[in-house]
Coordinates of C-alpha atoms and ligand atoms in Angstrom, one line a residue:
M27 CA 0.0 0.0 0.0
S28 CA 1.3 3.5 -0.8
S29 CA 2.1 5.8 2.1
V30 CA -0.4 8.2 3.6
S31 CA -0.4 11.7 2.1
R32 CA -1.5 14.2 4.6
G33 CA -1.1 17.9 4.5
S34 CA -2.7 20.8 6.4
L35 CA -5.3 23.3 5.2
P36 CA -4.3 26.9 5.7
G37 CA -5.7 28.5 8.8
V38 CA -6.4 32.1 9.7
T39 CA -2.8 33.0 10.3
E40 CA -1.6 31.6 6.9
R41 CA -4.2 33.2 4.6
E42 CA -2.0 35.9 3.2
R43 CA 0.8 33.5 2.4
A44 CA -1.7 31.1 0.9
A45 CA -3.3 33.8 -1.3
S46 CA 0.1 34.8 -2.6
A47 CA 1.0 31.2 -3.4
L48 CA -2.2 30.9 -5.3
E49 CA -1.5 33.9 -7.4
A50 CA 2.1 32.9 -8.1
E51 CA 1.4 30.0 -10.5
T52 CA -0.8 28.8 -13.3
F53 CA -2.7 25.7 -12.1
D54 CA -3.9 22.8 -14.2
L55 CA -7.2 22.8 -12.4
A56 CA -9.2 25.4 -10.4
I57 CA -12.1 23.7 -8.5
I58 CA -15.0 25.7 -7.3
G59 CA -16.6 24.1 -4.2
G60 CA -15.2 22.3 -1.1
G61 CA -17.8 19.6 -0.6
I62 CA -17.2 15.9 -1.2
T63 CA -17.3 16.4 -5.0
G64 CA -14.6 19.1 -5.1
A65 CA -12.5 17.4 -2.4
G66 CA -12.6 14.0 -4.1
L67 CA -11.7 15.5 -7.4
A68 CA -8.8 17.5 -5.9
R69 CA -7.3 14.3 -4.5
E70 CA -7.8 12.2 -7.7
A71 CA -6.3 15.1 -9.7
G72 CA -3.3 15.3 -7.3
L73 CA -2.7 11.6 -7.6
R74 CA -2.3 12.1 -11.3
G75 CA 0.2 14.9 -10.9
L76 CA -2.1 17.8 -11.7
S77 CA -1.6 21.1 -9.9
V78 CA -4.8 22.1 -8.1
A79 CA -6.3 25.2 -6.6
L80 CA -9.6 24.9 -4.7
F81 CA -12.0 27.5 -3.4
E82 CA -14.9 27.1 -0.9
S83 CA -17.2 30.1 -0.4
E84 CA -18.1 29.2 3.2
D85 CA -16.5 26.4 5.3
F86 CA -15.3 23.1 3.8
A87 CA -18.2 20.7 3.8
S88 CA -20.6 23.4 4.9
G89 CA -23.1 22.5 2.2
T90 CA -24.9 19.2 1.6
S91 CA -21.7 17.3 2.5
S92 CA -22.2 17.8 6.2
R93 CA -26.0 17.1 6.2
S94 CA -26.3 13.7 4.6
S95 CA -27.4 10.4 6.2
K96 CA -23.7 9.5 6.3
L97 CA -24.0 6.1 4.6
I98 CA -21.7 4.6 2.1
H99 CA -24.5 2.7 0.3
G100 CA -23.8 -0.7 -0.9
G101 CA -26.1 -0.1 -3.9
L102 CA -29.0 -2.4 -3.0
R103 CA -31.4 0.4 -3.7
Y104 CA -30.2 0.6 -7.3
L105 CA -31.2 -3.1 -7.9
A106 CA -34.9 -2.1 -7.8
L107 CA -34.1 0.4 -10.6
G108 CA -32.4 -2.4 -12.6
D109 CA -29.1 -0.4 -12.7
V110 CA -26.7 -3.3 -12.4
A111 CA -23.6 -1.2 -13.2
L112 CA -24.4 1.2 -10.4
V113 CA -25.0 -1.7 -8.0
R114 CA -21.6 -3.1 -8.8
E115 CA -19.9 0.3 -8.6
S116 CA -21.4 1.2 -5.2
A117 CA -20.6 -2.2 -3.7
L118 CA -17.0 -2.1 -4.9
E119 CA -16.6 1.5 -4.0
R120 CA -17.4 1.0 -0.3
K121 CA -14.6 -1.5 -0.1
V122 CA -12.2 1.1 -1.5
I123 CA -13.4 3.7 1.0
F124 CA -13.0 1.1 3.8
R125 CA -9.4 0.4 2.7
L126 CA -8.6 4.1 2.4
A127 CA -10.2 5.2 5.7
P128 CA -11.5 2.4 7.9
H129 CA -12.5 5.0 10.6
L130 CA -14.8 6.6 8.0
A131 CA -16.4 3.4 6.8
E132 CA -17.7 1.6 9.8
R133 CA -19.4 -1.7 9.0
R134 CA -22.9 -1.8 10.6
W135 CA -26.0 -4.0 10.1
M136 CA -28.9 -2.3 8.3
V137 CA -31.9 -4.1 9.8
L138 CA -35.1 -4.4 7.9
P139 CA -37.8 -5.6 10.3
V140 CA -40.7 -7.6 8.6
H141 CA -44.0 -9.1 9.7
S142 CA -43.7 -12.6 8.3
R143 CA -41.4 -15.2 7.1
T144 CA -42.8 -14.8 3.6
A145 CA -41.8 -11.1 3.5
L146 CA -38.4 -12.2 4.8
L147 CA -37.9 -14.7 2.0
K148 CA -39.0 -12.2 -0.7
F149 CA -36.4 -9.7 0.5
R150 CA -33.8 -12.4 0.8
A151 CA -34.0 -13.2 -2.9
A152 CA -33.3 -9.6 -3.8
I153 CA -30.4 -9.3 -1.4
T154 CA -28.8 -12.5 -2.6
T155 CA -28.8 -11.2 -6.2
Y156 CA -27.4 -7.9 -5.0
E157 CA -24.6 -9.6 -3.0
K158 CA -23.6 -11.7 -6.0
L159 CA -23.6 -8.7 -8.4
G160 CA -21.6 -6.6 -5.9
A161 CA -19.1 -9.4 -5.1
V162 CA -20.0 -8.8 -1.4
E163 CA -17.4 -10.5 0.8
R164 CA -18.3 -13.3 3.2
D165 CA -18.1 -11.1 6.3
D166 CA -20.6 -8.7 4.8
L167 CA -23.2 -11.3 3.7
H168 CA -26.7 -10.7 5.0
Q169 CA -28.2 -12.6 8.0
N170 CA -31.8 -13.5 8.6
W171 CA -32.8 -12.9 12.2
G172 CA -35.6 -14.8 13.8
E173 CA -37.6 -13.7 16.8
D174 CA -35.0 -14.4 19.4
E175 CA -32.2 -12.7 17.6
L176 CA -34.3 -9.7 16.8
A177 CA -35.4 -9.4 20.4
R178 CA -31.7 -9.5 21.5
E179 CA -30.5 -7.0 18.9
E180 CA -33.4 -4.5 19.0
P181 CA -35.3 -5.2 22.2
E182 CA -37.4 -2.1 22.0
L183 CA -39.0 -2.8 18.6
D184 CA -42.7 -3.6 18.9
R185 CA -42.5 -7.4 18.6
S186 CA -46.1 -8.0 18.2
E187 CA -45.7 -6.4 14.7
W188 CA -42.1 -7.0 13.8
R189 CA -41.1 -10.6 14.3
F190 CA -38.3 -11.2 11.8
A191 CA -35.6 -9.1 10.1
C192 CA -33.1 -9.2 7.4
A193 CA -29.8 -7.7 8.4
Y194 CA -27.5 -6.6 5.6
R195 CA -24.3 -4.5 5.6
E196 CA -24.1 -0.8 5.1
Y197 CA -21.1 1.3 6.0
L198 CA -21.5 4.4 8.2
T199 CA -19.2 7.3 7.4
D200 CA -18.8 10.9 8.6
D201 CA -19.5 13.0 5.6
A202 CA -17.8 16.3 6.7
R203 CA -14.8 14.4 8.0
L204 CA -14.5 12.4 4.8
V205 CA -14.4 15.8 3.0
L206 CA -11.6 17.1 5.3
A207 CA -9.7 13.8 4.9
N208 CA -9.8 14.1 1.1
L209 CA -8.8 17.7 1.2
R210 CA -5.9 17.1 3.5
S211 CA -4.7 14.2 1.4
A212 CA -4.9 16.5 -1.7
A213 CA -3.0 19.2 0.2
G214 CA -0.3 16.6 0.9
L215 CA -0.1 16.0 -2.9
G216 CA 0.4 19.8 -3.4
M217 CA -3.2 21.2 -3.6
H218 CA -3.8 24.8 -2.5
A219 CA -7.2 25.4 -1.0
L220 CA -9.0 28.2 0.8
N221 CA -12.3 28.3 2.6
R222 CA -14.3 31.5 3.2
A223 CA -13.3 32.4 -0.4
P224 CA -16.2 32.5 -2.8
V225 CA -15.4 32.5 -6.5
T226 CA -17.0 35.7 -7.9
Q227 CA -15.7 35.6 -11.4
I228 CA -14.5 33.2 -14.1
A229 CA -11.9 34.8 -16.4
V230 CA -12.4 34.1 -20.1
E231 CA -9.7 34.7 -22.7
N232 CA -10.4 34.0 -26.4
G233 CA -13.6 32.3 -25.4
R234 CA -12.0 29.9 -23.0
A235 CA -12.1 29.9 -19.2
S236 CA -8.6 30.8 -18.0
G237 CA -8.9 31.2 -14.3
V238 CA -11.1 32.5 -11.4
T239 CA -11.3 35.4 -9.0
A240 CA -12.1 34.6 -5.4
K241 CA -12.6 37.0 -2.6
C242 CA -11.2 36.1 0.8
R243 CA -13.9 36.9 3.3
L244 CA -11.4 37.1 6.2
T245 CA -8.8 39.5 4.7
G246 CA -11.0 41.1 2.0
R247 CA -8.3 40.3 -0.6
E248 CA -9.2 39.5 -4.2
I249 CA -7.3 36.5 -5.4
R250 CA -6.8 36.1 -9.1
V251 CA -5.8 32.6 -10.1
R252 CA -4.8 31.4 -13.5
A253 CA -5.9 27.9 -14.5
R254 CA -5.9 25.7 -17.6
C255 CA -9.2 24.1 -16.6
V256 CA -12.0 25.2 -14.3
V257 CA -14.4 22.8 -12.6
N258 CA -17.7 23.8 -11.1
A259 CA -18.4 21.5 -8.2
A260 CA -20.7 23.8 -6.3
G261 CA -23.4 21.4 -5.4
A262 CA -26.8 23.1 -4.9
W263 CA -25.1 26.3 -6.2
V264 CA -23.8 25.0 -9.5
E265 CA -26.4 27.0 -11.5
A266 CA -25.2 30.3 -9.9
V267 CA -21.6 29.3 -10.8
R268 CA -22.5 28.4 -14.3
R269 CA -24.0 31.8 -14.8
L270 CA -20.5 33.3 -14.0
E271 CA -19.4 31.6 -17.2
D272 CA -22.6 32.0 -19.2
A273 CA -25.3 34.4 -18.1
S274 CA -27.9 32.6 -20.2
A275 CA -27.1 29.1 -18.9
P276 CA -30.5 27.3 -18.5
P277 CA -31.7 26.0 -15.1
L278 CA -30.4 22.5 -14.3
L279 CA -31.3 21.5 -10.8
H280 CA -34.3 20.3 -8.8
L281 CA -33.5 21.0 -5.1
S282 CA -34.9 18.6 -2.6
K283 CA -34.7 19.2 1.2
G284 CA -33.7 16.3 3.4
V285 CA -34.1 16.5 7.2
H286 CA -32.7 14.5 10.0
I287 CA -33.6 14.6 13.7
G288 CA -31.6 13.3 16.6
I289 CA -33.1 11.7 19.6
P290 CA -31.0 10.7 22.7
A291 CA -30.2 7.0 22.6
T292 CA -31.6 6.8 26.2
R293 CA -35.1 7.6 24.8
L294 CA -34.8 5.5 21.6
P295 CA -32.4 2.6 22.3
V296 CA -31.7 1.5 18.8
R297 CA -28.5 -0.5 18.4
N298 CA -28.1 -0.9 14.7
L299 CA -29.2 0.9 11.6
L300 CA -32.9 0.4 11.1
L301 CA -34.8 0.8 7.9
L302 CA -38.4 1.8 8.7
N303 CA -41.3 2.2 6.2
T304 CA -43.3 5.4 6.1
D305 CA -47.0 5.8 5.3
D306 CA -46.1 7.2 1.8
R307 CA -44.1 4.0 1.1
R308 CA -40.7 5.5 1.5
G309 CA -38.0 4.3 3.9
V310 CA -36.4 6.3 6.6
F311 CA -33.3 5.3 8.6
A312 CA -32.9 5.3 12.4
L313 CA -29.1 5.2 13.1
R314 CA -27.2 5.0 16.3
R315 CA -24.1 7.0 16.6
D316 CA -22.6 7.8 19.9
E317 CA -25.3 9.1 22.3
I318 CA -27.7 9.9 19.5
V319 CA -30.1 8.0 17.3
F320 CA -30.6 10.1 14.2
V321 CA -33.7 9.6 12.0
G322 CA -34.0 10.6 8.4
T323 CA -34.8 11.7 5.9
T324 CA -37.5 13.7 4.3
D325 CA -37.4 14.3 0.5
T326 CA -39.4 17.4 -0.5
T327 CA -39.1 19.9 -3.3
Y328 CA -37.3 23.0 -2.0
G329 CA -38.4 26.1 -3.9
H330 CA -36.5 28.8 -2.0
G331 CA -33.2 28.5 -3.9
A332 CA -29.9 27.2 -2.6
D333 CA -29.8 28.2 1.1
L334 CA -26.9 27.2 3.3
W335 CA -29.2 26.6 6.3
P336 CA -32.6 25.4 5.1
R337 CA -35.0 25.3 8.1
V338 CA -36.2 22.2 9.8
L339 CA -40.0 22.6 10.1
R340 CA -42.5 21.1 12.5
A341 CA -44.1 19.2 9.6
D342 CA -40.7 17.6 8.8
V343 CA -40.2 16.5 12.4
E344 CA -43.8 15.1 12.5
Y345 CA -43.2 13.1 9.3
L346 CA -40.1 11.5 10.8
L347 CA -41.8 10.8 14.2
T348 CA -44.7 8.9 12.5
P349 CA -42.8 5.7 11.6
L350 CA -41.1 5.7 15.1
A351 CA -44.6 5.4 16.6
H352 CA -45.3 2.4 14.4
Y353 CA -42.1 0.6 15.2
F354 CA -41.5 1.7 18.8
R355 CA -45.0 1.9 20.3
D356 CA -43.9 2.0 23.9
A357 CA -41.2 4.6 23.5
K358 CA -43.8 7.3 22.7
I359 CA -41.3 9.7 21.2
E360 CA -42.5 13.3 21.1
I361 CA -41.3 16.4 19.3
E362 CA -39.8 17.6 22.7
D363 CA -37.5 14.5 22.6
V364 CA -35.8 15.9 19.5
R365 CA -32.4 17.3 20.6
T366 CA -30.5 17.9 17.4
A367 CA -31.7 18.4 13.8
W368 CA -30.2 19.3 10.4
A369 CA -31.4 19.8 6.9
G370 CA -29.6 19.6 3.6
L371 CA -30.4 20.2 0.0
R372 CA -30.0 17.4 -2.6
P373 CA -28.8 19.0 -5.9
L374 CA -30.7 16.6 -8.1
V375 CA -30.5 17.0 -11.9
A376 CA -34.0 18.0 -12.8
E377 CA -36.3 15.6 -14.7
P378 CA -39.4 17.7 -15.5
G379 CA -42.7 16.4 -14.1
K380 CA -41.1 14.0 -11.6
P381 CA -41.3 14.5 -7.8
P382 CA -38.0 14.5 -6.0
T383 CA -38.4 10.9 -4.8
D384 CA -38.5 9.6 -8.4
I385 CA -35.6 11.7 -9.7
S386 CA -32.4 9.7 -10.4
R387 CA -29.5 10.3 -8.1
K388 CA -27.0 9.9 -10.9
D389 CA -24.4 12.6 -11.6
E390 CA -24.2 14.6 -14.8
I391 CA -21.1 16.2 -16.3
L392 CA -21.6 19.2 -18.6
M393 CA -19.2 21.3 -20.6
G394 CA -20.0 25.0 -20.6
R395 CA -19.6 27.5 -23.4
G396 CA -16.1 28.6 -22.2
G397 CA -15.0 25.0 -21.3
V398 CA -15.9 25.1 -17.6
V399 CA -16.7 21.5 -16.6
T400 CA -19.7 21.3 -14.3
I401 CA -20.4 18.2 -12.2
A402 CA -23.9 18.0 -10.8
G403 CA -26.0 15.5 -8.8
G404 CA -24.6 12.2 -7.6
K405 CA -24.0 10.8 -4.1
L406 CA -21.4 10.9 -1.4
T407 CA -20.9 7.2 -2.0
G408 CA -19.8 7.6 -5.6
Y409 CA -17.5 10.5 -5.1
R410 CA -14.4 8.7 -6.4
P411 CA -16.0 7.4 -9.6
M412 CA -17.5 10.8 -10.1
A413 CA -14.1 12.4 -9.8
L414 CA -12.7 9.9 -12.4
R415 CA -15.4 10.7 -14.9
T416 CA -14.9 14.4 -14.3
L417 CA -11.2 14.0 -15.0
E418 CA -11.9 12.5 -18.4
K419 CA -13.5 15.9 -19.3
V420 CA -10.6 17.8 -17.6
A421 CA -8.2 15.8 -19.8
E422 CA -10.2 16.9 -22.9
V423 CA -9.9 20.6 -21.9
L424 CA -6.2 20.2 -21.1
G425 CA -5.8 18.4 -24.4
R426 CA -3.7 15.6 -23.0
E427 CA -4.1 12.2 -21.5
L428 CA -3.7 12.0 -17.8
P429 CA -1.5 9.3 -16.3
Q430 CA -3.1 6.3 -14.7
A431 CA -3.1 6.2 -10.9
G432 CA -4.2 3.6 -8.4
E433 CA -6.4 4.4 -5.4
G434 CA -3.5 6.0 -3.6
G435 CA -2.5 5.4 0.0
P436 CA -4.8 5.7 3.0
L437 CA -6.5 9.0 3.8
P438 CA -5.1 10.9 6.8
G439 CA -6.0 8.9 9.9
G440 CA -6.7 5.8 7.8
D441 CA -3.4 4.0 8.3
F442 CA -4.2 1.6 11.1
A443 CA -4.6 -2.1 11.1
G444 CA -8.0 -3.6 11.9
E445 CA -11.2 -1.8 12.6
L446 CA -12.5 0.9 15.0
P447 CA -12.9 -1.3 18.1
G448 CA -9.2 -2.1 18.0
L449 CA -8.2 1.5 17.7
T450 CA -10.7 2.5 20.4
H451 CA -9.1 0.0 22.7
E452 CA -5.6 1.3 21.9
L453 CA -6.6 4.9 22.7
E454 CA -8.2 3.9 26.0
R455 CA -5.1 1.9 27.0
Q456 CA -2.4 4.4 25.9
H457 CA -4.0 7.6 27.0
G458 CA -6.3 6.5 29.9
L459 CA -9.4 7.7 28.1
A460 CA -12.9 6.7 29.0
R461 CA -14.5 4.4 26.4
P462 CA -17.0 6.9 25.0
T463 CA -14.3 9.5 24.5
A464 CA -11.9 7.0 22.9
Q465 CA -14.6 5.7 20.6
R466 CA -15.6 9.2 19.5
L467 CA -12.0 10.2 18.8
A468 CA -11.3 7.0 16.9
R469 CA -14.3 7.7 14.6
L470 CA -13.4 11.3 14.0
Y471 CA -9.7 11.2 13.6
G472 CA -8.7 7.5 13.1
S473 CA -5.0 7.0 13.8
E474 CA -4.4 10.7 14.1
A475 CA -6.4 10.6 17.4
H476 CA -3.1 10.0 19.2
E477 CA -1.8 13.3 17.9
V478 CA -5.1 15.1 18.8
V479 CA -4.8 13.7 22.4
S480 CA -1.2 14.9 22.7
L481 CA -2.4 18.5 22.0
G482 CA -4.6 18.4 25.2
S483 CA -6.6 15.5 26.6
E484 CA -8.5 17.5 29.2
S485 CA -12.3 17.7 28.6
L486 CA -13.3 21.2 27.6
A487 CA -16.2 21.5 30.0
P488 CA -17.9 19.2 32.5
G489 CA -20.1 16.9 30.6
A490 CA -18.6 17.9 27.3
P491 CA -17.0 15.0 25.4
V492 CA -14.8 17.4 23.4
I493 CA -11.2 17.5 24.5
A494 CA -9.0 20.6 24.2
G495 CA -6.7 19.1 21.6
E496 CA -9.5 18.9 19.1
V497 CA -9.8 22.6 19.0
D498 CA -6.1 23.0 18.4
W499 CA -6.2 20.3 15.7
A500 CA -9.2 21.9 14.0
V501 CA -7.5 25.3 13.9
T502 CA -4.0 24.3 12.9
R503 CA -4.6 21.4 10.5
E504 CA -8.2 21.7 9.3
A505 CA -8.6 25.4 8.7
A506 CA -11.4 26.0 11.2
V507 CA -11.8 29.8 11.5
G508 CA -14.9 30.1 13.6
V509 CA -16.6 28.4 16.6
E510 CA -19.4 27.1 14.2
D511 CA -16.7 25.3 12.1
V512 CA -15.5 23.4 15.2
L513 CA -18.9 22.6 16.6
Y514 CA -20.6 21.5 13.4
R515 CA -18.0 20.1 11.0
R516 CA -14.8 19.3 12.9
T517 CA -16.0 17.8 16.2
R518 CA -19.6 17.2 15.1
V519 CA -20.8 18.0 18.6
A520 CA -23.7 20.0 17.3
L521 CA -25.1 16.9 15.6
F522 CA -24.2 14.0 17.8
E523 CA -23.8 15.3 21.4
P524 CA -27.2 16.5 22.6
D525 CA -26.1 17.2 26.2
A526 CA -22.9 18.9 25.3
R527 CA -23.7 21.0 22.2
R528 CA -24.4 24.2 24.2
A529 CA -21.9 23.5 27.0
S530 CA -19.1 23.2 24.5
A531 CA -19.6 26.4 22.7
G532 CA -18.1 28.7 25.3
P533 CA -15.0 26.6 26.0
I534 CA -14.3 26.2 22.3
A535 CA -14.6 30.0 21.8
R536 CA -12.2 30.7 24.7
R537 CA -9.7 28.1 23.4
M538 CA -9.9 29.7 19.9
Q539 CA -9.4 33.1 21.5
A540 CA -6.1 31.9 23.0
L541 CA -4.9 30.2 19.8
L542 CA -5.8 33.0 17.4
G543 CA -5.4 36.1 19.6
W544 CA -9.1 37.1 19.3
S545 CA -10.2 40.2 21.1
D546 CA -13.0 39.8 23.7
A547 CA -15.4 41.5 21.3
K548 CA -14.5 39.0 18.5
T549 CA -14.8 36.1 20.9
S550 CA -18.3 37.2 22.1
E551 CA -19.4 37.7 18.5
E552 CA -18.3 34.2 17.6
L553 CA -20.0 32.7 20.6
A554 CA -23.2 34.6 19.9
H555 CA -23.2 33.4 16.3
A556 CA -22.7 29.8 17.3
E557 CA -25.4 29.9 20.0
S558 CA -27.9 31.4 17.7
R559 CA -27.2 28.7 15.2
L560 CA -27.6 26.0 17.8
A561 CA -30.9 27.5 18.9
G562 CA -32.0 27.8 15.3
D563 CA -31.6 24.1 14.7
L564 CA -34.4 23.3 17.1
D565 CA -36.7 26.2 16.3
F566 CA -39.2 24.2 14.2
G567 CA -41.8 27.0 14.0
S568 CA -45.2 26.0 12.9
A569 CA -45.1 26.8 9.1
P570 CA -46.0 23.9 6.8
A571 CA -43.2 22.2 4.8
Ligands
FAD616 P1 -21.8 20.4 -1.4 O1 -21.4 19.5 -0.3 O2 -23.0 21.2 -1.2 O3 -20.6 21.3 -1.8 C1 -20.7 22.3 -2.7 C2 -19.9 23.5 -2.1 O4 -19.7 24.5 -3.0 C3 -20.5 24.1 -0.9 O5 -19.7 23.9 0.3 C4 -20.7 25.6 -1.3 O6 -20.5 26.4 -0.2 C5 -19.6 25.7 -2.3 N1 -19.8 26.9 -3.2 C6 -21.0 27.3 -3.7 N2 -20.8 28.4 -4.5 C7 -19.4 28.6 -4.5 C8 -18.6 29.7 -5.1 N3 -19.1 30.6 -5.8 N4 -17.3 29.6 -4.8 C9 -16.7 28.7 -4.0 N5 -17.5 27.7 -3.4 C10 -18.8 27.7 -3.7 N6 -25.3 10.4 -0.3 C11 -24.8 9.2 0.0 O7 -24.0 8.6 -0.7 N7 -25.2 8.6 1.2 C12 -26.1 9.2 2.0 O8 -26.4 8.6 3.1 C13 -26.7 10.4 1.6 N8 -27.6 11.0 2.4 C14 -28.1 12.2 2.0 C15 -29.1 12.8 2.8 C16 -29.6 14.0 2.6 C17 -30.6 14.7 3.5 C18 -29.0 14.8 1.5 C19 -29.5 16.2 1.2 C20 -28.1 14.2 0.6 C21 -27.6 12.9 0.9 N9 -26.7 12.3 0.1 C22 -26.2 11.0 0.4 C23 -26.1 12.9 -1.1 C24 -24.8 13.6 -0.8 O9 -24.8 14.2 0.5 C25 -24.5 14.7 -1.8 O10 -24.6 14.1 -3.1 C26 -23.1 15.3 -1.7 O11 -22.9 15.7 -0.3 C27 -23.0 16.5 -2.6 O12 -21.7 17.0 -2.4 P2 -21.2 18.3 -3.3 O13 -19.8 18.5 -3.0 O14 -21.6 18.1 -4.7 O15 -22.1 19.5 -2.7

């Protein structure tokens, strides 16, 4: 296996130097958008020796790539659509991600509870076909659970209704951390990237895109970068970016809002990933991660344009609570039990006349008038194959073949033997950490958790599972520039730690103040912003969806 490539992303104190470096050379590739699509492309381009500049208008992964269900899908869902190639691609791809970053591809059972043996047999036929097509390995083959096993695994399920289950493998990832790992790997291969730097113009010379202008929100500096090829990987914002190249570019996307809610595991003691049927014949997941079970997702047309923070509405929450009442009758989960929530926008490639649930999740690659390559749609799961397809277009623009490259070495944090339980145990033993802290750090940072702990292992606040070293790591390696970045996309406390999300904000702000020399006024401003964001997550209002 090749060695791990790991760089750092430029933090607040390195912005000027990073901006000057960006202006100093002509890049092969300028990428607009720092979600999984842009990050995956940057790494694959780097593996092929291309020089890459990447700009993200807000924070890395602040768009859809921090709001997903966080599953590396094996592709079973594509079987129903008859898309055999996609089944194979997804099943094989999750193995690659597992090899590159075992901490970001945790093998978990997806449990489909059913009423009867007949239903179980029907599902089993489909899953067996899927496992053959996807060359699913022995360890990952499905299991059929009878009444006793189901009672042992999911004791709170209403057993008068749900007596059997098929358990098949899905892999749980951490979307935002997968983005950061790809970006840091790309940085190790020479990529230059800036967050808080929206691209405001695409330069065109002789009818061809020749670079971009980005504005650094922190310093106010305009950065002009020359590039032989420009890729628009702006997710829900691809249309706005296309119009920078061609003001008359036609609409492309159908945005669909997807909501997740988080319920403390003490209230909803789910152990695996459960697949629950809804009244409108969709499926929603209930997934355990740390102290939270998150339930999602909705799939509704979003007509307000590409918002960074689409609101979670009462109707969304009620929709997600309904199946819980069917499957966990005794738990009696109420809206007041919801302690975290997030919404994201799916940038689906529009298919006129179809509702969002029927629109394909396939990606589409378009070449603009000035040669800007736009990649739209797709899934987190397929980010590598999407990057490879995009590179074929990039090669056309560059007018040369790109060298072959393998899958590369592990992503940062991915170079450890075995799986998460082994790493968790090692962290407990070597650093005297409590099991929940060790488990959490292993998931977030993989083998790099040792370095994170060495930066400060003390808990930031009583009851807060975040350790001090995480803030330093986020600021110095992962370009976190505000408290929100650390809470939402580096430590994930805002999503997965219901008891600590508010308690952590103040200590994170004070640690950042010390690291970055913030004034008291700046620290208070940062804290107020983070607190209002945390409160906003749970302000469901009463408006209809
Ligand atoms: P984004 O992550 O949105 O990235 C685009 C970035 O471009 C943004 O960060 C934005 O700020 C930036 N940008 C915009 N304009 C500019 C500009 N002018 N200059 C610079 N930067 C700019 N997929 C799966 O495989 N598994 C799942 O379980 C799954 N669950 C999902 C659940 C939900 C609710 C949703 C909504 C999606 C889910 N998906 C899932 C799909 C997956 O999350 C998306 O396909 C993926 O995250 C899209 O990534 P992206 O990089 O294209 O977009």
